[in-house]
Each structure stands twice: as C-alpha cells, then as structure tokens.
Coordinates of C-alpha atoms in Angstrom, one line a residue:
T1 CA 34.5 -164.6 -115.8
G2 CA 32.8 -165.5 -119.2
G3 CA 31.2 -162.2 -119.3
A4 CA 34.5 -160.4 -118.6
R5 CA 36.2 -162.3 -121.4
A6 CA 33.5 -161.6 -123.9
D7 CA 33.6 -157.9 -122.9
E8 CA 37.3 -157.8 -123.4
E9 CA 37.1 -159.5 -126.9
A10 CA 34.5 -157.1 -127.9
E11 CA 37.2 -154.3 -127.7
L12 CA 39.5 -156.2 -129.8
P13 CA 39.9 -155.0 -133.4
A14 CA 37.5 -156.8 -135.9
D15 CA 40.2 -158.7 -137.7
V16 CA 41.4 -160.2 -134.4
Q17 CA 37.7 -161.1 -133.3
A18 CA 37.4 -162.9 -136.7
A19 CA 40.6 -164.7 -136.4
L20 CA 39.5 -165.8 -132.8
E21 CA 36.1 -167.0 -134.3
T22 CA 38.0 -169.0 -136.9
V23 CA 40.1 -170.6 -134.4
R24 CA 37.0 -171.6 -132.1
S25 CA 35.5 -172.9 -135.4
M26 CA 38.5 -175.0 -136.3
Q27 CA 38.8 -176.3 -132.8
A28 CA 35.1 -177.4 -132.7
D29 CA 35.7 -179.2 -136.2
L30 CA 38.7 -180.8 -134.8
V31 CA 37.0 -182.2 -131.7
E32 CA 34.2 -183.6 -134.0
T33 CA 36.7 -185.1 -136.3
C34 CA 38.6 -186.9 -133.5
E35 CA 35.5 -188.3 -132.2
E36 CA 34.6 -189.7 -135.5
I37 CA 38.2 -191.1 -135.8
R38 CA 38.1 -192.6 -132.4
R39 CA 35.0 -194.4 -133.2
L40 CA 36.8 -196.2 -135.9
T41 CA 39.7 -197.3 -133.6
V42 CA 39.7 -200.4 -131.6
S43 CA 42.3 -201.9 -129.1
V44 CA 43.5 -205.2 -130.0
S45 CA 44.2 -207.6 -127.2
N46 CA 46.6 -210.5 -127.8
L47 CA 45.7 -213.4 -125.5
K48 CA 47.6 -216.4 -124.1
I49 CA 46.0 -219.5 -123.0
P50 CA 47.3 -220.6 -119.7
R51 CA 49.3 -223.5 -119.7
D52 CA 50.9 -226.0 -117.2
K53 CA 54.6 -225.2 -117.1
R54 CA 55.6 -228.7 -116.6
N55 CA 54.0 -230.3 -119.7
G56 CA 52.6 -227.3 -121.7
K57 CA 49.1 -228.5 -121.6
K58 CA 46.1 -226.0 -121.5
I59 CA 44.9 -225.5 -117.9
E60 CA 41.2 -226.6 -117.8
G61 CA 38.8 -224.0 -116.8
E62 CA 41.0 -221.1 -117.3
A63 CA 40.1 -218.4 -119.7
P64 CA 42.9 -216.9 -122.0
R65 CA 44.5 -213.7 -120.5
P66 CA 45.7 -210.7 -122.2
D67 CA 49.5 -210.8 -123.0
S68 CA 50.0 -207.7 -124.9
G69 CA 48.0 -205.2 -127.0
G70 CA 47.8 -202.5 -129.5
S71 CA 45.5 -200.6 -131.7
G72 CA 43.7 -201.1 -134.9
V73 CA 41.2 -199.4 -137.2
L74 CA 37.8 -200.6 -138.6
V75 CA 37.5 -200.7 -142.4
E76 CA 34.9 -201.7 -144.7
R77 CA 35.6 -203.4 -148.0
K78 CA 33.2 -205.3 -150.2
R79 CA 30.4 -205.3 -147.4
K80 CA 32.7 -206.8 -145.0
I81 CA 34.2 -205.2 -141.9
W82 CA 37.7 -205.8 -141.1
V83 CA 40.5 -204.6 -138.6
I84 CA 43.8 -203.3 -139.9
T85 CA 46.4 -203.6 -137.2
N86 CA 50.3 -204.5 -137.1
V87 CA 51.8 -207.9 -137.2
H88 CA 53.8 -207.2 -134.1
V89 CA 50.5 -206.5 -132.1
V90 CA 49.1 -210.0 -133.1
D91 CA 52.2 -212.2 -133.3
H92 CA 52.1 -215.3 -131.2
A93 CA 48.5 -214.9 -130.0
D94 CA 46.6 -217.8 -128.9
A95 CA 43.5 -215.8 -129.3
L96 CA 42.6 -212.2 -130.3
Q97 CA 40.0 -209.9 -129.0
V98 CA 39.2 -206.2 -130.1
I99 CA 37.5 -203.7 -127.6
T100 CA 35.4 -201.2 -129.8
Y101 CA 34.7 -197.6 -129.0
D102 CA 31.5 -198.8 -127.2
G103 CA 33.4 -200.9 -124.7
K104 CA 32.2 -204.3 -126.4
V105 CA 34.8 -207.1 -126.6
R106 CA 34.6 -209.2 -129.7
D107 CA 36.5 -212.0 -131.0
V108 CA 38.7 -211.7 -134.2
S109 CA 41.1 -213.9 -135.9
V110 CA 44.1 -213.1 -138.2
H111 CA 42.8 -213.3 -141.8
D112 CA 46.2 -212.1 -143.5
Q113 CA 49.4 -210.6 -142.7
I114 CA 52.3 -208.9 -144.5
R115 CA 55.3 -209.0 -142.5
Q116 CA 57.5 -207.0 -144.6
Y117 CA 55.2 -204.0 -144.0
D118 CA 54.2 -205.0 -140.3
I119 CA 50.5 -205.1 -141.4
A120 CA 47.9 -207.7 -140.2
L121 CA 44.3 -207.9 -141.4
L122 CA 41.7 -209.2 -138.8
S123 CA 38.4 -210.6 -139.4
F124 CA 35.2 -211.1 -137.4
P125 CA 33.5 -214.5 -137.2
K126 CA 30.5 -212.8 -138.6
R127 CA 29.8 -209.3 -139.7
P128 CA 29.1 -206.9 -136.8
R129 CA 26.0 -205.1 -137.7
D130 CA 26.4 -202.3 -134.9
L131 CA 29.8 -201.0 -136.0
K132 CA 30.8 -198.3 -138.3
A133 CA 33.7 -198.6 -140.3
Y134 CA 35.8 -196.4 -142.6
T135 CA 34.8 -197.5 -146.2
L136 CA 38.0 -198.4 -147.9
N137 CA 38.5 -197.3 -151.4
P138 CA 41.8 -198.2 -152.7
S139 CA 41.7 -195.6 -155.6
K140 CA 41.2 -192.8 -153.1
I141 CA 44.1 -193.8 -150.6
K142 CA 47.1 -191.6 -150.8
A143 CA 50.4 -193.1 -150.4
S144 CA 52.5 -192.3 -147.4
R145 CA 55.1 -191.2 -149.9
D146 CA 52.8 -188.4 -150.8
L147 CA 52.8 -186.9 -147.2
E148 CA 55.1 -184.1 -146.7
E149 CA 57.3 -183.4 -143.6
G150 CA 55.6 -181.0 -141.4
A151 CA 52.1 -181.8 -142.5
G152 CA 49.5 -182.2 -139.6
V153 CA 48.3 -185.7 -138.7
V154 CA 46.0 -187.0 -136.1
A155 CA 47.0 -190.4 -134.2
T156 CA 44.7 -192.3 -132.1
G157 CA 45.0 -195.8 -130.4
N158 CA 45.8 -197.4 -127.3
P159 CA 49.5 -197.6 -127.3
F160 CA 51.0 -200.3 -125.0
F161 CA 47.4 -201.1 -123.9
L162 CA 47.5 -198.3 -121.3
A163 CA 43.8 -197.5 -121.4
F164 CA 42.3 -200.5 -119.6
D165 CA 38.8 -199.6 -120.6
G166 CA 40.0 -199.9 -124.3
K167 CA 38.9 -196.6 -125.3
P168 CA 41.4 -195.0 -127.5
V169 CA 43.3 -191.8 -127.0
T170 CA 43.9 -189.1 -129.5
T171 CA 46.8 -186.7 -130.2
L172 CA 47.9 -184.2 -132.8
G173 CA 51.1 -184.0 -134.4
V174 CA 53.3 -183.6 -137.6
V175 CA 54.9 -185.9 -140.0
S176 CA 58.4 -185.7 -138.5
G177 CA 60.1 -187.7 -141.2
K178 CA 59.8 -190.3 -144.0
D179 CA 61.3 -193.4 -145.2
R180 CA 62.4 -194.5 -141.6
I181 CA 63.4 -197.9 -140.9
L182 CA 61.4 -199.6 -138.1
G183 CA 64.1 -202.2 -137.1
A184 CA 65.1 -205.5 -137.8
G185 CA 62.6 -207.0 -135.2
F186 CA 59.4 -205.9 -137.1
L187 CA 60.7 -206.8 -140.8

C-alpha cells in the first residue's frame, strides 16, 4: 500500500506535495523534540516508611513504599543537577526517589520549596554523571505571563504515577488560559 500511496501523491499538485513534505518534516522534528524532552523528565516517587499502627514506630526490615508520585524535570545550574517538581508531589514524604528515563531509581531530597508557587527543588546526594539536564539560564527563561492563549505547548510527565515503569508520557496541547487559581489546597 505504500507504493500506491506514493503514486497517488505523485499525482497531486506540486504545492500540495510540498505541503505534505513540510508536514512530514515537522512531524519528524516534533518526534525528535519530544524524545529530548522526555529524557529530561523524571517520575518522582513519594515514599512512606511502614509504621506500626499501635505505636507509630518504624517496622524493622520493611523498605519504604511508594505513597504517591508525580513528575519533575532535570535542570543544571552552576554545575549541579537538580529536579524541579511541585510541593504537592513531595509533601509529607518520608523519603523521595526519582525514576529517570533510563529506568534507574535514584534517591533525592528536598533542597528548597516555595509553597506559594507550588515549586520544589530536589537534590541528589552527589552529582549523577550519566544524566543530561536542561541548562538553566535565568536570563533566557521567558515568564509564563509572556505566553499567549492558543500557543502550542508540549507536556510530558507521569501524572498520577500511572506509568509504573516510570517513563514519561508526552502530549501536545495549547495554552488554554492564564492567571488561573490552582486552589487553596496548593497555596
């Protein structure tokens, strides 16, 4: 059927053929861009230490268990790799781990958080040498206020920790609105 399709396209006007080629090129670029973005995305696992219900003490020999999760992005700033995520993802964790694109599970801890903006910064115990991160240059970051409604965006992550393997999913969309209130529970 591929040959028949090529024959049909060869009969199309030149401007339509050029438009089809442009769309195919854009699609290939988008697939490549999404792959790069996914490599910068991590799944964040909020762990709870099993405790005895009667006395609240840690149960010996039992490892922490995933309680909830979310997503984050790997960034590099001043030769250190960090994870930017949301406060609501890491809140009340006894321990935290991230699952990177290559499937490796790594320990992290909360370095800082800004509750007002629901932003948390996680750090690794030591710099992971095998991870690529987005180089954070504050002078080149555009503020979300500069986005326009209807602008195209790519979203990637592991919402509600639905992908058990930790690998992020990617979707395309548009900026549907600005200056939205997240809700009192997050602020």
